[in-house]
Coordinates of C-alpha atoms and ligand atoms in Angstrom, one line a residue:
M1 CA 0.0 0.0 0.0
S2 CA 3.0 2.3 0.5
Q3 CA 2.9 3.9 -3.0
T4 CA -0.2 6.0 -2.0
T5 CA 1.2 7.1 1.4
Q6 CA 1.3 10.8 1.7
N7 CA 2.9 12.6 4.7
D8 CA 3.1 9.2 6.4
Q9 CA -0.6 8.9 6.3
L10 CA -2.6 6.8 3.9
S11 CA -5.5 8.8 2.7
F12 CA -8.0 8.8 -0.1
D13 CA -11.0 10.9 -1.0
T14 CA -13.2 7.8 -0.8
V15 CA -12.6 4.4 0.8
I16 CA -14.9 1.6 -0.2
I17 CA -15.2 -1.4 2.1
G18 CA -16.0 -4.5 0.1
G19 CA -15.1 -5.5 -3.5
G20 CA -18.5 -7.0 -4.4
A21 CA -20.9 -5.8 -7.0
A22 CA -21.9 -2.8 -4.9
G23 CA -18.4 -1.6 -4.0
L24 CA -16.9 -2.1 -7.4
C25 CA -19.8 -0.4 -9.2
T26 CA -19.4 2.6 -6.8
A27 CA -15.7 2.7 -7.5
I28 CA -16.1 2.4 -11.3
R29 CA -18.8 5.2 -11.5
L30 CA -16.8 7.5 -9.3
A31 CA -13.7 6.9 -11.4
Q32 CA -15.6 7.5 -14.6
K33 CA -17.0 10.8 -13.2
S34 CA -13.7 12.0 -12.1
Q35 CA -12.2 11.3 -15.5
T36 CA -15.1 12.9 -17.4
H37 CA -14.9 16.0 -15.2
K38 CA -11.1 16.0 -15.1
K39 CA -11.0 15.8 -11.3
D40 CA -8.4 13.9 -9.3
I41 CA -10.5 11.8 -6.9
R42 CA -8.5 9.1 -5.1
I43 CA -10.5 6.0 -4.6
C44 CA -9.6 2.8 -2.8
V45 CA -11.4 -0.5 -2.3
L46 CA -10.5 -2.8 0.6
E47 CA -11.5 -6.5 0.1
K48 CA -11.1 -9.1 2.9
G49 CA -10.9 -12.0 0.4
A50 CA -7.4 -13.0 -0.9
Q51 CA -8.6 -11.8 -4.3
V52 CA -11.5 -9.9 -5.6
G53 CA -14.3 -12.5 -6.0
A54 CA -12.9 -14.9 -3.5
H55 CA -15.7 -14.2 -1.0
I56 CA -18.5 -13.8 -3.6
I57 CA -21.2 -16.3 -3.9
S58 CA -24.6 -15.8 -5.5
G59 CA -27.1 -17.8 -7.7
C60 CA -26.8 -16.0 -10.0
I61 CA -29.3 -14.6 -12.5
L62 CA -28.1 -11.1 -13.2
N63 CA -30.6 -8.5 -14.1
P64 CA -28.4 -6.2 -16.3
E65 CA -30.2 -2.9 -15.5
G66 CA -27.4 -1.7 -13.3
L67 CA -24.7 -2.8 -15.7
D68 CA -26.5 -1.1 -18.6
Q69 CA -26.3 2.2 -16.7
L70 CA -22.7 1.7 -15.6
L71 CA -21.1 0.3 -18.8
P72 CA -23.6 0.8 -21.6
N73 CA -21.3 -1.0 -24.1
W74 CA -20.7 -4.1 -21.8
R75 CA -22.2 -6.4 -24.4
Q76 CA -19.4 -5.5 -26.8
M77 CA -16.7 -6.2 -24.2
D78 CA -15.0 -9.4 -23.3
T79 CA -17.0 -10.3 -20.1
P80 CA -17.8 -13.4 -18.1
I81 CA -21.5 -12.8 -18.8
K82 CA -22.2 -15.3 -21.5
T83 CA -25.5 -17.1 -21.0
K84 CA -28.8 -15.4 -21.5
V85 CA -31.8 -16.9 -19.8
V86 CA -33.8 -18.6 -22.6
K87 CA -36.4 -20.5 -20.6
D88 CA -37.9 -20.0 -17.1
R89 CA -39.6 -22.8 -15.3
F90 CA -41.3 -23.0 -11.9
Y91 CA -42.0 -26.3 -10.1
W92 CA -43.9 -27.4 -7.1
M93 CA -42.0 -30.3 -5.6
T94 CA -43.2 -33.3 -3.7
K95 CA -40.9 -36.0 -2.6
K96 CA -41.2 -37.9 -5.8
H97 CA -42.8 -35.5 -8.3
A98 CA -42.2 -32.1 -9.8
Y99 CA -45.3 -30.3 -11.0
R100 CA -44.8 -27.5 -13.5
L101 CA -46.7 -24.3 -12.5
P102 CA -47.0 -20.9 -14.3
V103 CA -43.9 -18.9 -13.5
P104 CA -44.8 -16.1 -11.0
P105 CA -44.0 -12.7 -12.4
P106 CA -41.1 -11.9 -10.1
M107 CA -39.4 -15.1 -11.2
R108 CA -39.5 -14.3 -14.9
N109 CA -36.0 -13.6 -16.1
Q110 CA -36.3 -13.0 -19.9
D111 CA -33.7 -10.2 -19.7
G112 CA -31.4 -12.0 -17.3
Y113 CA -28.1 -13.6 -17.6
I114 CA -26.8 -16.7 -15.7
V115 CA -23.4 -15.9 -14.3
S116 CA -20.8 -16.7 -11.7
L117 CA -21.0 -13.4 -9.7
S118 CA -17.5 -14.2 -8.4
K119 CA -16.2 -14.0 -11.9
V120 CA -18.2 -10.9 -12.7
C121 CA -16.6 -9.2 -9.7
V122 CA -13.1 -10.2 -10.9
W123 CA -14.0 -8.5 -14.2
L124 CA -15.4 -5.4 -12.6
G125 CA -12.3 -5.2 -10.4
Q126 CA -10.1 -5.1 -13.5
I127 CA -12.2 -2.3 -15.0
A128 CA -12.0 -0.4 -11.7
E129 CA -8.2 -0.8 -11.7
S130 CA -7.9 0.3 -15.3
L131 CA -9.7 3.5 -14.3
G132 CA -7.2 4.2 -11.6
V133 CA -8.9 2.8 -8.5
S134 CA -6.6 1.3 -5.9
I135 CA -7.8 -2.2 -4.9
F136 CA -6.3 -3.8 -1.9
P137 CA -7.4 -7.5 -1.6
G138 CA -6.4 -9.3 1.5
Y139 CA -7.2 -6.3 3.8
S140 CA -10.2 -6.1 5.9
A141 CA -11.6 -3.0 7.6
H142 CA -11.8 -3.7 11.3
K143 CA -12.9 -0.5 12.9
A144 CA -13.9 3.0 12.0
L145 CA -11.8 6.0 13.0
F146 CA -13.7 9.1 14.3
G147 CA -13.0 12.8 14.0
K148 CA -13.4 15.4 16.7
D149 CA -17.0 16.0 16.0
G150 CA -17.8 12.3 16.0
E151 CA -17.8 11.9 12.2
V152 CA -16.1 8.9 10.5
I153 CA -12.7 9.9 9.1
G154 CA -11.4 6.6 8.0
I155 CA -10.9 3.0 9.0
E156 CA -8.2 0.8 10.5
T157 CA -7.4 -2.5 8.8
G158 CA -7.1 -5.6 10.9
E159 CA -3.8 -6.5 12.5
M160 CA -2.0 -9.6 11.3
G161 CA 0.1 -12.2 13.1
R162 CA -1.4 -12.2 16.5
L163 CA -1.2 -15.6 18.1
K164 CA -4.0 -17.7 19.6
N165 CA -2.9 -16.8 23.1
G166 CA -3.2 -13.1 22.3
D167 CA 0.5 -12.4 22.1
K168 CA 2.1 -10.8 19.0
G169 CA 3.7 -13.5 16.9
P170 CA 7.0 -13.1 14.9
Q171 CA 5.0 -12.0 11.8
Y172 CA 2.9 -9.4 13.7
Q173 CA 1.8 -6.3 11.8
P174 CA -0.4 -3.7 13.4
G175 CA -3.6 -2.5 11.7
V176 CA -3.1 0.4 9.2
P177 CA -5.2 3.6 9.5
I178 CA -6.6 4.8 6.2
Y179 CA -8.2 8.2 6.1
C180 CA -10.9 9.4 3.8
K181 CA -13.5 12.1 3.2
Q182 CA -16.3 9.6 2.6
L183 CA -16.4 6.0 3.7
I184 CA -18.6 3.7 1.6
L185 CA -19.8 0.5 3.3
A186 CA -20.3 -2.2 0.7
E187 CA -19.7 -5.3 2.9
G188 CA -22.8 -7.2 1.8
C189 CA -25.3 -8.9 4.0
K190 CA -24.7 -8.5 7.8
G191 CA -21.4 -6.6 7.3
S192 CA -19.4 -6.4 10.5
L193 CA -18.3 -2.8 10.3
T194 CA -21.6 -1.7 8.9
E195 CA -23.5 -3.3 11.8
N196 CA -21.2 -1.5 14.2
L197 CA -21.7 1.8 12.6
I198 CA -25.5 1.2 12.3
N199 CA -25.6 0.7 16.0
H200 CA -23.2 3.6 16.8
F201 CA -25.2 6.1 14.8
E202 CA -28.6 4.5 15.6
L203 CA -29.4 4.2 12.0
R204 CA -32.1 1.6 12.7
K205 CA -34.1 3.9 14.9
N206 CA -36.8 4.4 12.2
C207 CA -36.9 1.0 10.5
Q208 CA -37.8 -2.6 11.3
I209 CA -35.6 -5.5 12.2
Q210 CA -33.8 -7.2 9.3
N211 CA -34.8 -10.7 8.2
Y212 CA -32.4 -13.1 6.6
A213 CA -32.1 -16.4 4.7
I214 CA -29.2 -18.7 4.1
G215 CA -28.4 -19.6 0.5
L216 CA -26.3 -22.6 -0.4
K217 CA -25.0 -23.6 -3.8
E218 CA -23.1 -26.3 -5.6
V219 CA -21.7 -26.0 -9.1
W220 CA -21.7 -29.2 -11.2
T221 CA -20.3 -30.1 -14.6
A222 CA -23.1 -30.6 -17.1
K223 CA -22.6 -32.7 -20.1
N224 CA -25.5 -35.1 -20.0
K225 CA -28.7 -35.0 -22.2
Y226 CA -30.7 -33.0 -19.7
Y227 CA -28.5 -29.9 -20.0
Q228 CA -30.2 -26.9 -21.7
E229 CA -28.1 -23.8 -22.0
G230 CA -30.0 -20.8 -20.5
L231 CA -32.5 -22.8 -18.5
S232 CA -33.6 -21.3 -15.2
I233 CA -35.6 -23.4 -12.8
H234 CA -37.0 -22.3 -9.4
S235 CA -38.8 -24.7 -7.1
T236 CA -41.0 -24.5 -4.0
G237 CA -42.1 -27.3 -1.7
W238 CA -40.1 -30.4 -0.9
P239 CA -37.6 -30.8 0.8
L240 CA -38.8 -27.9 3.0
D241 CA -42.0 -28.3 4.9
H242 CA -45.0 -25.9 4.5
K243 CA -43.9 -23.8 7.5
T244 CA -40.4 -23.2 6.2
Y245 CA -39.8 -20.4 3.7
G246 CA -37.5 -21.1 0.8
G247 CA -36.9 -22.9 -2.4
G248 CA -34.5 -24.3 -4.8
F249 CA -32.8 -22.9 -7.9
I250 CA -31.2 -24.7 -10.9
Y251 CA -29.4 -22.7 -13.6
H252 CA -27.9 -24.2 -16.7
Y253 CA -25.0 -22.1 -18.1
E254 CA -21.6 -22.5 -19.8
G255 CA -21.7 -26.3 -19.6
K256 CA -22.4 -26.2 -15.8
I257 CA -25.3 -26.4 -13.4
A258 CA -25.7 -24.1 -10.4
L259 CA -27.9 -26.0 -7.9
G260 CA -28.9 -24.2 -4.8
L261 CA -31.3 -23.9 -2.0
V262 CA -32.4 -20.8 0.0
I263 CA -34.0 -21.2 3.4
G264 CA -35.5 -18.3 5.4
L265 CA -33.8 -18.1 8.8
D266 CA -37.1 -17.7 10.5
Y267 CA -37.5 -21.5 10.6
Q268 CA -38.6 -23.0 13.9
P269 CA -37.1 -26.5 14.1
P270 CA -33.6 -26.1 15.6
N271 CA -32.4 -29.2 13.9
I272 CA -32.9 -28.0 10.3
D273 CA -29.6 -28.4 8.6
P274 CA -29.5 -26.3 5.4
H275 CA -26.5 -28.2 4.0
G276 CA -28.4 -31.5 4.6
E277 CA -31.5 -30.1 3.0
L278 CA -29.5 -29.3 -0.1
Q279 CA -28.1 -32.9 -0.2
K280 CA -31.7 -34.1 0.2
L281 CA -32.8 -32.0 -2.8
K282 CA -30.4 -33.9 -5.0
T283 CA -32.2 -37.2 -4.2
H284 CA -35.3 -36.0 -6.1
P285 CA -35.6 -37.8 -9.5
F286 CA -36.1 -34.5 -11.3
I287 CA -32.8 -33.1 -10.0
S288 CA -30.9 -36.3 -9.7
R289 CA -31.1 -37.1 -13.5
Q290 CA -29.6 -33.7 -14.3
L291 CA -26.6 -34.6 -12.2
D292 CA -26.1 -38.2 -13.4
G293 CA -22.5 -38.8 -14.5
E294 CA -21.5 -35.2 -13.5
Q295 CA -19.1 -33.9 -10.9
C296 CA -19.5 -31.3 -8.2
I297 CA -16.8 -28.6 -8.7
A298 CA -17.7 -25.9 -6.2
Y299 CA -19.7 -25.2 -3.1
G300 CA -20.5 -22.1 -1.1
A301 CA -23.0 -20.5 1.3
R302 CA -23.9 -17.0 2.4
A303 CA -26.6 -15.3 4.3
L304 CA -28.8 -12.9 2.3
N305 CA -31.2 -10.2 3.6
E306 CA -34.9 -10.6 3.1
G307 CA -36.4 -7.7 5.1
G308 CA -36.5 -5.4 2.1
Y309 CA -38.1 -2.0 2.1
Q310 CA -39.2 -1.8 5.8
A311 CA -35.8 -2.9 7.0
I312 CA -33.7 -0.4 5.2
P313 CA -31.8 1.7 7.8
Q314 CA -30.8 5.4 7.4
L315 CA -28.2 5.2 4.7
V316 CA -26.1 8.2 5.5
F317 CA -24.1 9.0 8.6
P318 CA -21.5 11.6 9.3
G319 CA -18.5 10.8 7.0
G320 CA -20.1 8.0 5.0
L321 CA -22.9 5.9 3.6
I322 CA -24.1 2.4 2.9
V323 CA -24.7 0.6 -0.4
G324 CA -25.8 -2.8 -1.7
C325 CA -26.8 -5.7 0.5
A326 CA -25.0 -4.0 3.5
A327 CA -28.1 -1.7 3.4
G328 CA -30.5 -4.6 2.5
F329 CA -31.5 -3.7 -1.0
L330 CA -32.2 -7.4 -2.1
N331 CA -35.6 -7.9 -3.7
V332 CA -36.7 -11.1 -2.0
A333 CA -39.6 -11.8 -4.3
Q334 CA -37.2 -12.1 -7.2
L335 CA -34.3 -13.5 -5.1
K336 CA -32.2 -10.8 -6.7
G337 CA -29.9 -8.2 -5.1
T338 CA -27.1 -7.7 -7.6
H339 CA -28.9 -5.2 -9.8
N340 CA -29.8 -3.1 -6.8
A341 CA -26.3 -3.4 -5.4
M342 CA -25.1 -2.0 -8.7
K343 CA -27.7 0.7 -8.9
S344 CA -27.2 1.9 -5.3
G345 CA -23.5 2.0 -6.0
I346 CA -24.1 4.2 -9.0
I347 CA -26.4 6.5 -7.1
A348 CA -23.8 6.7 -4.2
A349 CA -21.0 7.5 -6.6
D350 CA -22.9 10.4 -8.2
A351 CA -23.9 11.7 -4.8
V352 CA -20.3 11.4 -3.4
F353 CA -18.9 13.1 -6.5
N354 CA -21.2 16.1 -6.1
H355 CA -20.5 16.1 -2.3
L356 CA -16.8 16.2 -2.8
Q357 CA -17.1 19.2 -5.2
S358 CA -19.6 21.1 -3.0
P359 CA -18.3 24.3 -1.4
I360 CA -20.6 23.6 1.6
S361 CA -18.6 21.8 4.2
S362 CA -20.7 19.0 5.6
T363 CA -19.7 15.4 6.5
R364 CA -23.2 14.0 5.5
C365 CA -23.8 13.1 1.9
T366 CA -27.5 13.6 2.3
N367 CA -28.2 13.7 -1.4
Y368 CA -27.6 9.9 -1.5
Q369 CA -30.5 9.2 0.9
H370 CA -32.8 11.6 -1.0
T371 CA -31.9 10.1 -4.4
I372 CA -32.4 6.5 -3.2
E373 CA -35.8 7.4 -1.9
Q374 CA -36.8 8.8 -5.3
S375 CA -35.3 5.9 -7.2
S376 CA -37.0 3.1 -9.2
M377 CA -35.1 0.7 -7.0
Y378 CA -36.8 2.0 -3.9
R379 CA -40.2 1.8 -5.6
E380 CA -39.4 -1.7 -6.7
L381 CA -38.7 -2.7 -3.0
K382 CA -41.8 -0.9 -1.7
K383 CA -44.0 -2.8 -4.1
V384 CA -42.9 -6.2 -2.8
R385 CA -42.5 -5.2 0.9
N386 CA -45.4 -7.4 2.2
I387 CA -44.5 -10.6 0.3
R388 CA -41.8 -12.0 2.6
P389 CA -43.6 -11.4 6.0
G390 CA -46.7 -12.9 4.4
F391 CA -45.0 -16.3 4.6
Y392 CA -44.6 -16.2 8.4
R393 CA -48.0 -18.0 8.6
G394 CA -46.9 -20.8 6.2
R395 CA -46.6 -21.5 2.5
L396 CA -50.3 -21.4 1.5
A397 CA -51.0 -18.1 3.3
G398 CA -47.8 -16.8 1.9
F399 CA -48.6 -17.6 -1.7
M400 CA -52.1 -16.2 -1.4
N401 CA -50.8 -13.0 0.1
A402 CA -48.1 -12.8 -2.5
A403 CA -50.7 -13.2 -5.3
F404 CA -52.7 -10.4 -3.8
E405 CA -49.7 -8.1 -3.4
T406 CA -48.7 -8.8 -7.0
V407 CA -52.1 -8.1 -8.6
T408 CA -52.5 -5.0 -6.5
F409 CA -48.9 -3.8 -7.3
G410 CA -48.2 -3.6 -3.6
L411 CA -50.6 -0.7 -3.2
S412 CA -52.2 -2.2 0.0
P413 CA -52.2 0.6 2.6
W414 CA -50.4 -1.6 5.2
T415 CA -46.9 -2.7 5.7
L416 CA -46.5 -6.0 7.5
R417 CA -44.1 -6.1 10.5
L418 CA -40.9 -8.1 10.4
E419 CA -40.1 -10.5 13.2
N420 CA -36.8 -11.5 14.8
D421 CA -35.5 -14.7 13.0
A422 CA -33.5 -16.0 16.0
K423 CA -36.4 -15.8 18.3
K424 CA -38.5 -18.2 16.1
L425 CA -36.5 -21.2 17.2
R426 CA -38.4 -23.7 19.3
P427 CA -37.1 -26.3 21.7
I428 CA -35.6 -29.5 20.2
A429 CA -38.0 -31.6 22.3
D430 CA -40.8 -30.5 20.0
Y431 CA -39.2 -32.1 16.9
P432 CA -38.2 -35.6 15.8
P433 CA -34.7 -36.2 14.5
R434 CA -34.1 -35.2 10.9
H435 CA -32.4 -37.5 8.5
Y436 CA -30.2 -36.6 5.5
P437 CA -28.6 -38.6 2.8
K438 CA -25.6 -40.6 3.7
P439 CA -22.5 -38.9 2.2
D440 CA -20.9 -40.9 -0.6
G441 CA -18.4 -38.2 -1.7
K442 CA -19.9 -38.3 -5.2
R443 CA -23.4 -37.1 -5.2
Y444 CA -24.0 -36.4 -1.5
F445 CA -21.4 -34.7 0.7
S446 CA -20.5 -34.3 4.3
K447 CA -19.9 -30.7 5.3
T448 CA -16.2 -31.4 5.5
D449 CA -16.3 -32.7 1.9
S450 CA -18.1 -29.6 0.8
V451 CA -15.8 -27.2 2.7
R452 CA -12.9 -28.7 0.9
L453 CA -14.4 -27.4 -2.4
T454 CA -14.4 -23.8 -1.0
G455 CA -10.7 -23.7 -0.6
T456 CA -11.3 -22.0 2.8
N457 CA -8.3 -21.5 5.1
H458 CA -7.6 -19.6 8.3
T459 CA -4.3 -19.6 10.1
E460 CA -4.9 -21.8 13.1
D461 CA -2.6 -19.9 15.5
Q462 CA -4.7 -16.8 15.7
P463 CA -7.5 -15.8 18.1
C464 CA -10.7 -17.5 17.1
H465 CA -12.9 -15.0 15.1
L466 CA -16.0 -16.7 16.5
V467 CA -16.5 -15.5 20.0
I468 CA -19.1 -16.9 22.4
K469 CA -20.2 -13.9 24.3
D470 CA -21.5 -15.8 27.4
P471 CA -20.0 -19.3 27.5
K472 CA -22.3 -20.2 30.4
R473 CA -25.3 -20.2 28.1
V474 CA -23.9 -22.8 25.7
I475 CA -24.7 -26.1 27.3
P476 CA -27.8 -25.2 29.4
I477 CA -29.5 -23.2 26.7
N478 CA -28.2 -23.8 23.2
Y479 CA -27.5 -27.5 23.8
A480 CA -30.0 -28.6 26.4
I481 CA -33.0 -26.6 25.1
Y482 CA -32.4 -26.2 21.4
G483 CA -30.2 -29.3 20.7
G484 CA -27.2 -27.2 19.6
P485 CA -28.7 -25.4 16.5
E486 CA -25.4 -24.0 15.4
Q487 CA -24.1 -27.5 14.6
F488 CA -27.0 -27.8 12.2
Y489 CA -27.3 -24.4 10.6
C490 CA -23.6 -23.8 10.1
P491 CA -22.9 -25.0 6.5
A492 CA -19.2 -25.6 7.2
N493 CA -19.1 -27.8 10.3
V494 CA -17.5 -25.1 12.4
Y495 CA -19.6 -25.9 15.5
E496 CA -19.3 -29.4 16.9
Y497 CA -20.7 -30.7 20.2
I498 CA -18.2 -33.3 21.5
K499 CA -19.1 -35.8 24.2
T500 CA -16.3 -36.7 26.5
N501 CA -16.5 -38.4 29.9
Q502 CA -20.2 -37.8 30.2
K503 CA -19.5 -34.1 29.5
V504 CA -20.6 -32.2 26.4
V505 CA -18.4 -29.4 25.1
L506 CA -18.8 -27.1 22.1
Q507 CA -15.8 -27.2 19.8
I508 CA -15.3 -24.4 17.4
N509 CA -13.4 -25.2 14.2
G510 CA -13.0 -21.6 13.2
Q511 CA -10.6 -22.5 10.4
N512 CA -13.5 -24.0 8.4
C513 CA -15.6 -20.8 8.4
I514 CA -16.8 -19.7 5.0
H515 CA -18.0 -16.3 6.2
C516 CA -21.7 -16.9 5.6
K517 CA -22.6 -15.0 8.8
T518 CA -25.5 -17.2 9.7
C519 CA -24.2 -17.8 13.2
A520 CA -24.3 -14.0 13.8
I521 CA -28.0 -14.1 12.9
K522 CA -29.6 -17.4 14.1
D523 CA -28.2 -18.0 17.6
P524 CA -31.2 -18.0 19.9
G525 CA -29.6 -15.8 22.4
D526 CA -27.5 -13.6 20.0
N527 CA -24.6 -15.2 21.8
I528 CA -22.1 -15.5 18.9
E529 CA -20.0 -12.6 17.8
W530 CA -18.5 -12.9 14.3
L531 CA -15.2 -10.9 14.3
L532 CA -13.2 -10.3 11.2
P533 CA -10.4 -12.8 10.9
Q534 CA -7.0 -11.8 9.3
G535 CA -7.4 -10.3 5.9
G536 CA -6.9 -12.7 2.9
E537 CA -8.4 -15.7 4.8
G538 CA -11.7 -17.5 4.4
P539 CA -13.0 -19.1 1.2
R540 CA -11.4 -18.9 -2.2
Y541 CA -14.4 -19.0 -4.4
S542 CA -14.0 -18.7 -8.1
E543 CA -17.0 -20.6 -9.7
T544 CA -19.7 -19.3 -7.3
Ligands
FAD1 C1 -27.3 -18.4 -2.7 C2 -27.6 -17.0 -3.2 C3 -28.2 -16.8 -4.4 C4 -28.5 -15.6 -4.9 N1 -29.0 -15.4 -6.2 C5 -29.1 -14.2 -6.7 C6 -29.5 -14.1 -8.1 O1 -29.8 -15.1 -8.8 N2 -29.6 -12.8 -8.6 C7 -29.2 -11.7 -7.9 O2 -29.3 -10.6 -8.4 N3 -28.8 -11.8 -6.6 C8 -28.8 -13.0 -6.0 N4 -28.3 -13.2 -4.7 C9 -28.0 -11.9 -4.0 C10 -26.7 -11.3 -4.4 O3 -25.7 -12.2 -4.3 C11 -26.4 -10.1 -3.6 O4 -27.5 -9.2 -3.6 C12 -25.1 -9.4 -4.0 O5 -24.0 -10.3 -3.9 C13 -24.9 -8.2 -3.1 O6 -23.7 -7.5 -3.5 P1 -22.9 -6.7 -2.4 O7 -21.7 -6.1 -3.2 O8 -23.8 -5.7 -1.8 O9 -22.4 -7.7 -1.3 P2 -21.4 -9.0 -1.4 O10 -21.6 -9.7 -2.7 O11 -21.7 -9.8 -0.2 O12 -20.0 -8.4 -1.4 C14 -19.4 -7.9 -0.3 C15 -17.9 -7.9 -0.4 O13 -17.4 -7.2 0.8 C16 -16.3 -7.9 1.3 N5 -16.2 -7.5 2.7 C17 -17.1 -7.6 3.7 N6 -16.7 -7.1 4.9 C18 -15.5 -6.5 4.6 C19 -14.6 -5.8 5.4 N7 -14.9 -5.5 6.7 N8 -13.4 -5.5 4.9 C20 -13.1 -5.8 3.6 N9 -14.0 -6.4 2.8 C21 -15.2 -6.8 3.3 C22 -16.7 -9.3 1.2 O14 -15.6 -10.2 1.2 C23 -17.3 -9.3 -0.2 O15 -16.3 -9.5 -1.2 C24 -28.1 -14.4 -4.2 C25 -27.4 -14.6 -3.0 C26 -27.2 -15.9 -2.5 C27 -26.4 -16.0 -1.2
SF4_2 S1 -19.1 -20.2 11.6 FE1 -20.8 -18.9 11.2 S2 -20.1 -17.6 9.5 FE2 -18.7 -19.3 9.6 S3 -19.6 -20.8 8.1 FE3 -20.4 -21.3 10.1 S4 -22.3 -20.2 10.3 FE4 -21.2 -19.3 8.6

């Protein structure tokens, strides 16, 4: 980083935290504007993954609206966006059958492209760099720095080389302060620094609680006769019961199949294992035949936000603002957030550019909030605001409410309240054990097998980044009452209850963590703190 050091102090006009779709589109737009207007705006992007794209996982059907605004000639460029959706299908699944239904309007993707979002972010990163943006992969933003009036004036990166026992190791490097005029938070769903600043500035005072889901995905080779380039399938029903919100997706693209499952984190049975449910989905004859003779080449999981319109916090704070899924702009009815991540980045860049040129000295870029509230993106989210909470009462009630909200264009005069996901868990005693397919290492995988496909890695000799806030709650509450839900919902086998000498202890295999953030959401007592590990660690996704 030293080449940009000035007066022993690393500073930029804008520091963007997160090299996902939101952060990179913000950077590109800001760089484009500074070139067009011949202004020297110094922009930096910090990305905690070892490379841009390494922590990116998505479905992904890309609605290109945002990209059309940002790079109008992208179709003439050499991009990783190659497969247009040519056929949409929607199925109601029972254990043995798949019944084709009309595709609900939000699931129609006639303008969409099936992509690996990880690869798209690599490409966007290259464009940003070619426009002069400084991208620092392998660096995470750990904490905000504050000025004398309480405004954010920069961040400090995480320290490296601290040992498990808390001492500084031989490779120890302290965190680096980086100063900026505007900090842009683009950390994605449940961003750590974002949540800290949301709490610090009380940005959730006027909105509802956020809702979440966990999405898991496998990528398979696809050479058999069932492969149809450009086919997009969404499913509802089995293997999830009627009280559990979610569904499957299967996308055929570039000689591969992306197979995934999204499960609302408001589920009640504490022994639901989302990774196990994905394995179960593959036993269905309709899915199974698409995978015959094929090989699984990638796996990943990530939380996504589902609260939508009524869960959007105040977006601007002194010294910065929030974009993309860090702010919660995902359209849950469509299962799409990438277009809004891009659009919010574009709006943010325009607002920050004007703010930096403005003679009025203010640390708040208020124009961003205003423009978002006037935007088509905001109207889109408002229209579907009641769809997700309509499913709290089960699938049938949810679909009836969704149909009503769709035909009335979301004009109903009410806004349904969002409820706390973690508080929905019920005692394990209320549920029978759940059974999942036996791993065979070919079609069905153990979590350990799956994690191997993510390339995840964390230095073992460092303080664990998963901190149990009150260890006294673990056995009597998490284990005795809820049966240890973290051992089920964690998609990477990080939490294991080990029985030794008639004692049960919770073992945390932090090195397996794939940064999905589910444990920071679904713990019944909000007892798990997800801290940022050393930069450059975690998954190394490239196909997701
Ligand atoms: C299974 C699944 C399927 C999906 N399907 C679709 C789909 O089909 N279509 C669609 O449009 N959307 C889909 N989405 C949603 C879509 O992926 C998100 O809306 C989109 O990725 C949001 O982009 P973002 O840039 O806001 O956040 P992210 O993609 O999460 O990117 C955030 C980046 O910030 C980095 N970061 C976080 N914290 C820090 C820090 N402190 N310091 C440095 N770096 C940090 C992360 O490593 C990451 O690279 C899906 C999501 C999932 C999980
Ligand atoms: S430890 Fe938490 S963040 Fe890491 S993979 Fe498991 S649930 Fe996800």
